[in-house]
């Protein structure tokens, strides 16, 4: 039986922002129902103890996020949430003190990625207020600035990041500038249970993208799998459109799906350092793993 470091469960495909780096999904918009969520948890329980509540969409839009966290705790799961942070104050009471909540990742690059964002200081202040209140519950926090470019950022982009980083440096009493210590793709600890991670701008794989030679390795179906809001199982969190449809948990068990023919072809293909799926051959993220396992 395949086991995973984490399984992504998309609890909504809806987002309250429209960021330039995140193409809108063409899939039907929806929110997972409580009974459906419970069913998915039961299906994946033999395979993992850690779940992430997103693929596409903003998880804090889900009106019953607190009940989903309670259900996850009852079934023994630890939960990671990745959010743009704009709804954190509205959801504070639903999140604080929830024993299932292990980590929250704040995609701070969404502030500049969403055209029309205003009041950077106010946006960050609400997030930092929540982090301060939640610190007593031993939740891990990661601040993400995934907007670097390979050919260096423009002065305007650097200035925006500096504004954000300056606020974080002041909040946590740092005596250095974060850019001096952080490396792309690697996080640094700036306080107890608080980390910051800068990386290059994220590119969602697309069938419209150019295809490479298909060589390389990926952790899809090795360390992770994902279940979209309609129950479709995909091999990783990057298949935001459900292109590599391995099956649906409402029709077939998750265990059968991740050990099915299409899943195994993908898995053993990467064992040979070969991408057998078209979307995988058009995914730049795979190149980060090189040819090693």
PDB file of C-alpha atoms in Angstrom:
ATOM      1  CA  UNK A   1       0.000   0.000   0.000  1.00  0.00           C
ATOM      2  CA  UNK A   2       1.327   3.430  -0.958  1.00  0.00           C
ATOM      3  CA  UNK A   3       1.770   5.828   1.946  1.00  0.00           C
ATOM      4  CA  UNK A   4       2.236   9.568   1.578  1.00  0.00           C
ATOM      5  CA  UNK A   5       3.848  12.341   3.541  1.00  0.00           C
ATOM      6  CA  UNK A   6       0.715  14.358   2.828  1.00  0.00           C
ATOM      7  CA  UNK A   7      -2.550  14.288   0.922  1.00  0.00           C
ATOM      8  CA  UNK A   8      -4.115  17.488  -0.359  1.00  0.00           C
ATOM      9  CA  UNK A   9      -7.875  17.793   0.064  1.00  0.00           C
ATOM     10  CA  UNK A  10      -9.371  20.672  -1.886  1.00  0.00           C
ATOM     11  CA  UNK A  11     -12.225  21.951   0.284  1.00  0.00           C
ATOM     12  CA  UNK A  12     -13.209  24.659  -2.197  1.00  0.00           C
ATOM     13  CA  UNK A  13     -12.281  25.585  -5.759  1.00  0.00           C
ATOM     14  CA  UNK A  14     -13.385  29.189  -5.168  1.00  0.00           C
ATOM     15  CA  UNK A  15     -11.021  32.078  -4.381  1.00  0.00           C
ATOM     16  CA  UNK A  16     -11.693  35.639  -3.275  1.00  0.00           C
ATOM     17  CA  UNK A  17      -8.686  37.004  -5.173  1.00  0.00           C
ATOM     18  CA  UNK A  18      -7.631  36.962  -8.809  1.00  0.00           C
ATOM     19  CA  UNK A  19      -3.837  36.785  -8.758  1.00  0.00           C
ATOM     20  CA  UNK A  20      -1.761  37.135 -11.889  1.00  0.00           C
ATOM     21  CA  UNK A  21       0.296  34.022 -11.053  1.00  0.00           C
ATOM     22  CA  UNK A  22      -2.735  31.773 -10.512  1.00  0.00           C
ATOM     23  CA  UNK A  23      -4.939  31.012 -13.540  1.00  0.00           C
ATOM     24  CA  UNK A  24      -8.633  30.673 -12.657  1.00  0.00           C
ATOM     25  CA  UNK A  25      -9.891  27.114 -12.678  1.00  0.00           C
ATOM     26  CA  UNK A  26     -12.188  26.029 -15.488  1.00  0.00           C
ATOM     27  CA  UNK A  27     -13.698  23.403 -13.202  1.00  0.00           C
ATOM     28  CA  UNK A  28     -17.094  23.812 -11.569  1.00  0.00           C
ATOM     29  CA  UNK A  29     -16.995  25.972  -8.458  1.00  0.00           C
ATOM     30  CA  UNK A  30     -17.867  24.221  -5.255  1.00  0.00           C
ATOM     31  CA  UNK A  31     -17.414  23.710  -1.526  1.00  0.00           C
ATOM     32  CA  UNK A  32     -16.929  20.297   0.010  1.00  0.00           C
ATOM     33  CA  UNK A  33     -19.782  19.078   2.218  1.00  0.00           C
ATOM     34  CA  UNK A  34     -19.131  17.811   5.727  1.00  0.00           C
ATOM     35  CA  UNK A  35     -20.192  14.245   4.950  1.00  0.00           C
ATOM     36  CA  UNK A  36     -18.071  14.228   1.789  1.00  0.00           C
ATOM     37  CA  UNK A  37     -15.062  15.482   3.742  1.00  0.00           C
ATOM     38  CA  UNK A  38     -15.560  12.724   6.309  1.00  0.00           C
ATOM     39  CA  UNK A  39     -15.736  10.170   3.503  1.00  0.00           C
ATOM     40  CA  UNK A  40     -12.480  11.426   1.986  1.00  0.00           C
ATOM     41  CA  UNK A  41     -10.778  11.293   5.386  1.00  0.00           C
ATOM     42  CA  UNK A  42     -11.837   7.686   5.864  1.00  0.00           C
ATOM     43  CA  UNK A  43     -10.582   6.841   2.380  1.00  0.00           C
ATOM     44  CA  UNK A  44      -7.112   8.323   2.851  1.00  0.00           C
ATOM     45  CA  UNK A  45      -6.571   7.357   6.504  1.00  0.00           C
ATOM     46  CA  UNK A  46      -4.552   4.207   5.730  1.00  0.00           C
ATOM     47  CA  UNK A  47      -2.216   6.282   3.562  1.00  0.00           C
ATOM     48  CA  UNK A  48      -1.297   9.371   5.595  1.00  0.00           C
ATOM     49  CA  UNK A  49      -1.712  11.311   8.831  1.00  0.00           C
ATOM     50  CA  UNK A  50      -1.174  14.755   7.315  1.00  0.00           C
ATOM     51  CA  UNK A  51      -3.580  16.702   5.109  1.00  0.00           C
ATOM     52  CA  UNK A  52      -3.367  20.054   3.340  1.00  0.00           C
ATOM     53  CA  UNK A  53      -6.683  21.808   2.752  1.00  0.00           C
ATOM     54  CA  UNK A  54      -6.096  23.191  -0.714  1.00  0.00           C
ATOM     55  CA  UNK A  55      -5.210  22.626  -4.318  1.00  0.00           C
ATOM     56  CA  UNK A  56      -6.902  25.622  -5.901  1.00  0.00           C
ATOM     57  CA  UNK A  57      -9.226  27.970  -4.049  1.00  0.00           C
ATOM     58  CA  UNK A  58      -8.991  29.829  -0.735  1.00  0.00           C
ATOM     59  CA  UNK A  59      -9.684  27.403   2.151  1.00  0.00           C
ATOM     60  CA  UNK A  60     -10.741  30.146   4.589  1.00  0.00           C
ATOM     61  CA  UNK A  61     -13.733  30.847   2.343  1.00  0.00           C
ATOM     62  CA  UNK A  62     -15.251  27.561   3.520  1.00  0.00           C
ATOM     63  CA  UNK A  63     -18.023  28.505   5.967  1.00  0.00           C
ATOM     64  CA  UNK A  64     -17.485  25.364   8.050  1.00  0.00           C
ATOM     65  CA  UNK A  65     -13.699  25.361   8.250  1.00  0.00           C
ATOM     66  CA  UNK A  66     -13.954  24.912  12.023  1.00  0.00           C
ATOM     67  CA  UNK A  67     -16.094  21.800  11.659  1.00  0.00           C
ATOM     68  CA  UNK A  68     -13.711  20.368   9.076  1.00  0.00           C
ATOM     69  CA  UNK A  69     -10.827  20.873  11.503  1.00  0.00           C
ATOM     70  CA  UNK A  70     -12.793  19.136  14.261  1.00  0.00           C
ATOM     71  CA  UNK A  71     -13.536  16.201  11.972  1.00  0.00           C
ATOM     72  CA  UNK A  72      -9.873  15.916  11.017  1.00  0.00           C
ATOM     73  CA  UNK A  73      -8.872  15.875  14.675  1.00  0.00           C
ATOM     74  CA  UNK A  74     -11.426  13.197  15.524  1.00  0.00           C
ATOM     75  CA  UNK A  75      -9.925  10.972  12.825  1.00  0.00           C
ATOM     76  CA  UNK A  76      -6.329  11.600  13.884  1.00  0.00           C
ATOM     77  CA  UNK A  77      -5.118  13.954  11.153  1.00  0.00           C
ATOM     78  CA  UNK A  78      -2.796  16.920  11.412  1.00  0.00           C
ATOM     79  CA  UNK A  79      -3.798  19.804   9.142  1.00  0.00           C
ATOM     80  CA  UNK A  80      -1.820  22.357   7.139  1.00  0.00           C
ATOM     81  CA  UNK A  81      -3.622  25.354   5.650  1.00  0.00           C
ATOM     82  CA  UNK A  82      -2.248  27.577   2.895  1.00  0.00           C
ATOM     83  CA  UNK A  83      -4.070  30.893   2.643  1.00  0.00           C
ATOM     84  CA  UNK A  84      -3.706  34.330   1.072  1.00  0.00           C
ATOM     85  CA  UNK A  85      -4.413  35.699   4.554  1.00  0.00           C
ATOM     86  CA  UNK A  86      -7.078  38.228   3.622  1.00  0.00           C
ATOM     87  CA  UNK A  87      -9.778  36.407   5.622  1.00  0.00           C
ATOM     88  CA  UNK A  88      -7.742  35.612   8.708  1.00  0.00           C
ATOM     89  CA  UNK A  89      -9.458  38.021  11.089  1.00  0.00           C
ATOM     90  CA  UNK A  90     -12.902  36.877   9.984  1.00  0.00           C
ATOM     91  CA  UNK A  91     -11.944  33.268  10.691  1.00  0.00           C
ATOM     92  CA  UNK A  92      -9.875  33.792  13.833  1.00  0.00           C
ATOM     93  CA  UNK A  93     -12.409  32.237  16.207  1.00  0.00           C
ATOM     94  CA  UNK A  94     -12.792  29.217  13.906  1.00  0.00           C
ATOM     95  CA  UNK A  95      -9.054  28.503  13.894  1.00  0.00           C
ATOM     96  CA  UNK A  96      -7.638  29.398  17.295  1.00  0.00           C
ATOM     97  CA  UNK A  97      -7.171  26.438  19.610  1.00  0.00           C
ATOM     98  CA  UNK A  98      -8.063  23.765  17.070  1.00  0.00           C
ATOM     99  CA  UNK A  99      -5.851  20.767  17.983  1.00  0.00           C
ATOM    100  CA  UNK A 100      -5.736  19.478  14.398  1.00  0.00           C
ATOM    101  CA  UNK A 101      -4.126  22.661  13.086  1.00  0.00           C
ATOM    102  CA  UNK A 102      -0.412  21.987  12.663  1.00  0.00           C
ATOM    103  CA  UNK A 103       0.764  24.720  10.274  1.00  0.00           C
ATOM    104  CA  UNK A 104      -0.463  27.789   8.437  1.00  0.00           C
ATOM    105  CA  UNK A 105       1.268  29.052   5.317  1.00  0.00           C
ATOM    106  CA  UNK A 106       0.579  32.659   4.360  1.00  0.00           C
ATOM    107  CA  UNK A 107       1.104  33.419   0.657  1.00  0.00           C
ATOM    108  CA  UNK A 108       2.169  37.026   1.119  1.00  0.00           C
ATOM    109  CA  UNK A 109       3.004  37.320  -2.586  1.00  0.00           C
ATOM    110  CA  UNK A 110      -0.754  37.301  -3.230  1.00  0.00           C
ATOM    111  CA  UNK A 111      -0.975  40.922  -2.015  1.00  0.00           C
ATOM    112  CA  UNK A 112       1.030  42.172  -5.000  1.00  0.00           C
ATOM    113  CA  UNK A 113      -0.228  39.376  -7.246  1.00  0.00           C
ATOM    114  CA  UNK A 114      -3.800  40.617  -6.908  1.00  0.00           C
ATOM    115  CA  UNK A 115      -4.299  43.804  -8.885  1.00  0.00           C
ATOM    116  CA  UNK A 116      -6.098  46.329  -6.742  1.00  0.00           C
ATOM    117  CA  UNK A 117      -4.685  45.291  -3.360  1.00  0.00           C
ATOM    118  CA  UNK A 118      -4.549  48.182  -0.930  1.00  0.00           C
ATOM    119  CA  UNK A 119      -3.093  48.843   2.531  1.00  0.00           C
ATOM    120  CA  UNK A 120      -0.148  46.460   2.790  1.00  0.00           C
ATOM    121  CA  UNK A 121       0.434  47.422   6.416  1.00  0.00           C
ATOM    122  CA  UNK A 122      -3.159  46.638   7.383  1.00  0.00           C
ATOM    123  CA  UNK A 123      -3.070  43.334   5.521  1.00  0.00           C
ATOM    124  CA  UNK A 124       0.104  42.232   7.282  1.00  0.00           C
ATOM    125  CA  UNK A 125      -1.041  43.585  10.636  1.00  0.00           C
ATOM    126  CA  UNK A 126      -4.105  41.309  10.665  1.00  0.00           C
ATOM    127  CA  UNK A 127      -1.949  38.295   9.843  1.00  0.00           C
ATOM    128  CA  UNK A 128       0.645  39.169  12.469  1.00  0.00           C
ATOM    129  CA  UNK A 129      -2.047  39.743  15.097  1.00  0.00           C
ATOM    130  CA  UNK A 130      -3.353  36.243  14.428  1.00  0.00           C
ATOM    131  CA  UNK A 131       0.132  34.722  14.575  1.00  0.00           C
ATOM    132  CA  UNK A 132       0.711  36.399  17.930  1.00  0.00           C
ATOM    133  CA  UNK A 133      -2.555  35.064  19.356  1.00  0.00           C
ATOM    134  CA  UNK A 134      -2.002  31.580  17.962  1.00  0.00           C
ATOM    135  CA  UNK A 135       1.584  31.284  19.195  1.00  0.00           C
ATOM    136  CA  UNK A 136       0.455  29.731  22.492  1.00  0.00           C
ATOM    137  CA  UNK A 137      -1.065  26.817  20.575  1.00  0.00           C
ATOM    138  CA  UNK A 138       2.272  25.744  19.026  1.00  0.00           C
ATOM    139  CA  UNK A 139       1.072  26.244  15.468  1.00  0.00           C
ATOM    140  CA  UNK A 140       3.848  26.534  12.873  1.00  0.00           C
ATOM    141  CA  UNK A 141       3.771  29.533  10.561  1.00  0.00           C
ATOM    142  CA  UNK A 142       5.393  30.076   7.175  1.00  0.00           C
ATOM    143  CA  UNK A 143       5.405  33.439   5.416  1.00  0.00           C
ATOM    144  CA  UNK A 144       5.805  32.884   1.680  1.00  0.00           C
ATOM    145  CA  UNK A 145       7.099  35.369  -0.855  1.00  0.00           C
ATOM    146  CA  UNK A 146       7.145  33.289  -4.013  1.00  0.00           C
ATOM    147  CA  UNK A 147       7.637  36.108  -6.497  1.00  0.00           C
ATOM    148  CA  UNK A 148      11.336  36.057  -7.336  1.00  0.00           C
ATOM    149  CA  UNK A 149      12.330  35.959 -11.002  1.00  0.00           C
ATOM    150  CA  UNK A 150      15.325  34.181 -12.528  1.00  0.00           C
ATOM    151  CA  UNK A 151      16.618  37.419 -14.077  1.00  0.00           C
ATOM    152  CA  UNK A 152      16.252  39.372 -10.831  1.00  0.00           C
ATOM    153  CA  UNK A 153      13.291  41.533  -9.970  1.00  0.00           C
ATOM    154  CA  UNK A 154      12.639  45.047 -11.131  1.00  0.00           C
ATOM    155  CA  UNK A 155      13.334  47.862  -8.700  1.00  0.00           C
ATOM    156  CA  UNK A 156       9.588  48.174  -8.157  1.00  0.00           C
ATOM    157  CA  UNK A 157       9.244  44.479  -7.290  1.00  0.00           C
ATOM    158  CA  UNK A 158      12.227  44.616  -4.942  1.00  0.00           C
ATOM    159  CA  UNK A 159      10.757  47.695  -3.276  1.00  0.00           C
ATOM    160  CA  UNK A 160       7.446  45.906  -2.672  1.00  0.00           C
ATOM    161  CA  UNK A 161       9.183  42.939  -1.080  1.00  0.00           C
ATOM    162  CA  UNK A 162      11.343  45.241   1.008  1.00  0.00           C
ATOM    163  CA  UNK A 163       8.220  46.904   2.406  1.00  0.00           C
ATOM    164  CA  UNK A 164       6.826  43.538   3.408  1.00  0.00           C
ATOM    165  CA  UNK A 165      10.115  42.246   4.805  1.00  0.00           C
ATOM    166  CA  UNK A 166      10.693  45.462   6.725  1.00  0.00           C
ATOM    167  CA  UNK A 167       7.373  45.031   8.530  1.00  0.00           C
ATOM    168  CA  UNK A 168       8.294  41.428   9.428  1.00  0.00           C
ATOM    169  CA  UNK A 169      11.753  42.467  10.615  1.00  0.00           C
ATOM    170  CA  UNK A 170      10.259  45.079  12.903  1.00  0.00           C
ATOM    171  CA  UNK A 171       7.571  42.727  14.223  1.00  0.00           C
ATOM    172  CA  UNK A 172      10.084  40.045  15.203  1.00  0.00           C
ATOM    173  CA  UNK A 173      12.902  42.358  16.258  1.00  0.00           C
ATOM    174  CA  UNK A 174      15.403  41.179  13.663  1.00  0.00           C
ATOM    175  CA  UNK A 175      18.760  42.927  13.520  1.00  0.00           C
ATOM    176  CA  UNK A 176      19.407  41.941   9.903  1.00  0.00           C
ATOM    177  CA  UNK A 177      17.675  42.210   6.546  1.00  0.00           C
ATOM    178  CA  UNK A 178      15.959  38.955   5.605  1.00  0.00           C
ATOM    179  CA  UNK A 179      17.249  39.059   2.014  1.00  0.00           C
ATOM    180  CA  UNK A 180      20.786  38.677   3.358  1.00  0.00           C
ATOM    181  CA  UNK A 181      20.071  35.218   4.767  1.00  0.00           C
ATOM    182  CA  UNK A 182      17.259  33.614   2.826  1.00  0.00           C
ATOM    183  CA  UNK A 183      17.961  31.487  -0.249  1.00  0.00           C
ATOM    184  CA  UNK A 184      15.377  30.720  -2.942  1.00  0.00           C
ATOM    185  CA  UNK A 185      13.467  27.608  -1.982  1.00  0.00           C
ATOM    186  CA  UNK A 186      14.845  27.467   1.553  1.00  0.00           C
ATOM    187  CA  UNK A 187      13.134  28.828   4.621  1.00  0.00           C
ATOM    188  CA  UNK A 188      14.769  30.560   7.567  1.00  0.00           C
ATOM    189  CA  UNK A 189      13.499  30.734  11.129  1.00  0.00           C
ATOM    190  CA  UNK A 190      12.799  34.292  12.282  1.00  0.00           C
ATOM    191  CA  UNK A 191      11.072  33.469  15.587  1.00  0.00           C
ATOM    192  CA  UNK A 192       9.815  30.477  17.530  1.00  0.00           C
ATOM    193  CA  UNK A 193       7.633  28.441  15.138  1.00  0.00           C
ATOM    194  CA  UNK A 194       7.817  31.232  12.528  1.00  0.00           C
ATOM    195  CA  UNK A 195       9.614  30.879   9.191  1.00  0.00           C
ATOM    196  CA  UNK A 196       9.915  32.877   6.003  1.00  0.00           C
ATOM    197  CA  UNK A 197      10.394  31.342   2.586  1.00  0.00           C
ATOM    198  CA  UNK A 198      11.274  33.153  -0.633  1.00  0.00           C
ATOM    199  CA  UNK A 199      11.189  31.381  -3.959  1.00  0.00           C
ATOM    200  CA  UNK A 200      10.780  31.943  -7.680  1.00  0.00           C
ATOM    201  CA  UNK A 201       7.327  32.741  -9.000  1.00  0.00           C
ATOM    202  CA  UNK A 202       5.201  29.649  -9.199  1.00  0.00           C
ATOM    203  CA  UNK A 203       4.096  28.454 -12.626  1.00  0.00           C
ATOM    204  CA  UNK A 204       1.071  26.179 -12.837  1.00  0.00           C
ATOM    205  CA  UNK A 205       1.658  23.401 -15.375  1.00  0.00           C
ATOM    206  CA  UNK A 206      -0.554  23.541 -18.445  1.00  0.00           C
ATOM    207  CA  UNK A 207      -1.183  21.396 -21.499  1.00  0.00           C
ATOM    208  CA  UNK A 208      -0.651  24.594 -23.515  1.00  0.00           C
ATOM    209  CA  UNK A 209       2.947  24.886 -22.276  1.00  0.00           C
ATOM    210  CA  UNK A 210       5.903  23.644 -24.334  1.00  0.00           C
ATOM    211  CA  UNK A 211       6.948  20.052 -23.810  1.00  0.00           C
ATOM    212  CA  UNK A 212      10.496  19.018 -22.914  1.00  0.00           C
ATOM    213  CA  UNK A 213      12.263  15.673 -23.274  1.00  0.00           C
ATOM    214  CA  UNK A 214      10.314  14.246 -20.343  1.00  0.00           C
ATOM    215  CA  UNK A 215      13.409  13.252 -18.380  1.00  0.00           C
ATOM    216  CA  UNK A 216      13.574  13.784 -14.672  1.00  0.00           C
ATOM    217  CA  UNK A 217      11.999  12.860 -11.389  1.00  0.00           C
ATOM    218  CA  UNK A 218       8.961  13.911  -9.348  1.00  0.00           C
ATOM    219  CA  UNK A 219       7.557  13.085  -5.929  1.00  0.00           C
ATOM    220  CA  UNK A 220       4.005  12.736  -7.252  1.00  0.00           C
ATOM    221  CA  UNK A 221       2.383   9.602  -5.794  1.00  0.00           C
ATOM    222  CA  UNK A 222       5.528   9.071  -3.723  1.00  0.00           C
ATOM    223  CA  UNK A 223       5.208  11.710  -1.040  1.00  0.00           C
ATOM    224  CA  UNK A 224       1.851  13.175  -2.034  1.00  0.00           C
ATOM    225  CA  UNK A 225      -1.486  12.832  -3.792  1.00  0.00           C
ATOM    226  CA  UNK A 226      -4.493  15.127  -3.998  1.00  0.00           C
ATOM    227  CA  UNK A 227      -8.280  14.928  -3.966  1.00  0.00           C
ATOM    228  CA  UNK A 228     -10.157  17.723  -5.740  1.00  0.00           C
ATOM    229  CA  UNK A 229     -13.404  19.119  -4.391  1.00  0.00           C
ATOM    230  CA  UNK A 230     -15.498  16.835  -6.621  1.00  0.00           C
ATOM    231  CA  UNK A 231     -13.636  13.720  -5.466  1.00  0.00           C
ATOM    232  CA  UNK A 232     -11.252  13.429  -8.425  1.00  0.00           C
ATOM    233  CA  UNK A 233      -7.875  12.048  -7.395  1.00  0.00           C
ATOM    234  CA  UNK A 234      -4.787  13.561  -9.032  1.00  0.00           C
ATOM    235  CA  UNK A 235      -1.120  12.699  -8.424  1.00  0.00           C
ATOM    236  CA  UNK A 236      -0.008  16.034  -6.995  1.00  0.00           C
ATOM    237  CA  UNK A 237      -1.068  19.481  -5.841  1.00  0.00           C
ATOM    238  CA  UNK A 238      -0.003  21.042  -9.163  1.00  0.00           C
ATOM    239  CA  UNK A 239      -2.722  19.419 -11.263  1.00  0.00           C
ATOM    240  CA  UNK A 240      -5.193  22.196 -10.568  1.00  0.00           C
ATOM    241  CA  UNK A 241      -7.479  21.272 -13.469  1.00  0.00           C
ATOM    242  CA  UNK A 242      -7.660  17.540 -12.830  1.00  0.00           C
ATOM    243  CA  UNK A 243      -5.934  16.693 -16.099  1.00  0.00           C
ATOM    244  CA  UNK A 244      -4.404  13.488 -14.752  1.00  0.00           C
ATOM    245  CA  UNK A 245      -7.688  12.034 -13.511  1.00  0.00           C
ATOM    246  CA  UNK A 246      -6.781   8.831 -11.689  1.00  0.00           C
ATOM    247  CA  UNK A 247     -10.332   8.123 -10.542  1.00  0.00           C
ATOM    248  CA  UNK A 248     -12.985   9.432  -8.178  1.00  0.00           C
ATOM    249  CA  UNK A 249     -13.320   8.511  -4.500  1.00  0.00           C
ATOM    250  CA  UNK A 250     -17.120   8.538  -4.860  1.00  0.00           C
ATOM    251  CA  UNK A 251     -16.884   5.680  -7.350  1.00  0.00           C
ATOM    252  CA  UNK A 252     -13.687   3.805  -6.427  1.00  0.00           C
ATOM    253  CA  UNK A 253     -11.716   3.533  -3.194  1.00  0.00           C
ATOM    254  CA  UNK A 254      -8.719   5.824  -2.796  1.00  0.00           C
ATOM    255  CA  UNK A 255      -6.534   2.762  -2.168  1.00  0.00           C
ATOM    256  CA  UNK A 256      -7.535   1.228  -5.497  1.00  0.00           C
ATOM    257  CA  UNK A 257      -7.105   4.531  -7.340  1.00  0.00           C
ATOM    258  CA  UNK A 258      -3.520   5.228  -6.198  1.00  0.00           C
ATOM    259  CA  UNK A 259      -2.566   1.660  -7.059  1.00  0.00           C
ATOM    260  CA  UNK A 260      -4.416   1.630 -10.378  1.00  0.00           C
ATOM    261  CA  UNK A 261      -2.898   1.254 -13.833  1.00  0.00           C
ATOM    262  CA  UNK A 262      -2.592   4.954 -14.675  1.00  0.00           C
ATOM    263  CA  UNK A 263      -1.190   5.770 -11.236  1.00  0.00           C
ATOM    264  CA  UNK A 264       1.364   2.979 -11.404  1.00  0.00           C
ATOM    265  CA  UNK A 265       2.420   3.938 -14.922  1.00  0.00           C
ATOM    266  CA  UNK A 266       3.184   7.437 -13.653  1.00  0.00           C
ATOM    267  CA  UNK A 267       4.907   6.148 -10.508  1.00  0.00           C
ATOM    268  CA  UNK A 268       7.152   3.626 -12.246  1.00  0.00           C
ATOM    269  CA  UNK A 269       7.793   6.046 -15.075  1.00  0.00           C
ATOM    270  CA  UNK A 270       9.435   8.423 -12.616  1.00  0.00           C
ATOM    271  CA  UNK A 271      11.355   5.460 -11.173  1.00  0.00           C
ATOM    272  CA  UNK A 272      12.938   5.331 -14.646  1.00  0.00           C
ATOM    273  CA  UNK A 273      13.343   9.144 -14.560  1.00  0.00           C
ATOM    274  CA  UNK A 274      10.720   9.429 -17.277  1.00  0.00           C
ATOM    275  CA  UNK A 275       7.529  11.532 -17.332  1.00  0.00           C
ATOM    276  CA  UNK A 276       4.846   9.389 -18.970  1.00  0.00           C
ATOM    277  CA  UNK A 277       1.997  11.916 -18.632  1.00  0.00           C
ATOM    278  CA  UNK A 278       1.776  14.845 -21.040  1.00  0.00           C
ATOM    279  CA  UNK A 279       1.107  17.334 -18.228  1.00  0.00           C
ATOM    280  CA  UNK A 280       4.211  16.105 -16.391  1.00  0.00           C
ATOM    281  CA  UNK A 281       6.316  16.690 -19.500  1.00  0.00           C
ATOM    282  CA  UNK A 282       5.040  20.279 -19.502  1.00  0.00           C
ATOM    283  CA  UNK A 283       5.632  20.912 -15.796  1.00  0.00           C
ATOM    284  CA  UNK A 284       8.655  23.047 -14.996  1.00  0.00           C
ATOM    285  CA  UNK A 285       8.426  22.171 -11.320  1.00  0.00           C
ATOM    286  CA  UNK A 286       9.673  18.656 -12.098  1.00  0.00           C
ATOM    287  CA  UNK A 287      13.006  20.114 -13.165  1.00  0.00           C
ATOM    288  CA  UNK A 288      13.675  21.223  -9.585  1.00  0.00           C
ATOM    289  CA  UNK A 289      14.157  17.608  -8.555  1.00  0.00           C
ATOM    290  CA  UNK A 290      16.783  16.876 -11.200  1.00  0.00           C
ATOM    291  CA  UNK A 291      17.390  13.185 -11.759  1.00  0.00           C
ATOM    292  CA  UNK A 292      17.776  12.137  -8.142  1.00  0.00           C
ATOM    293  CA  UNK A 293      15.243  10.389  -5.955  1.00  0.00           C
TER     294      UNK A 293
END
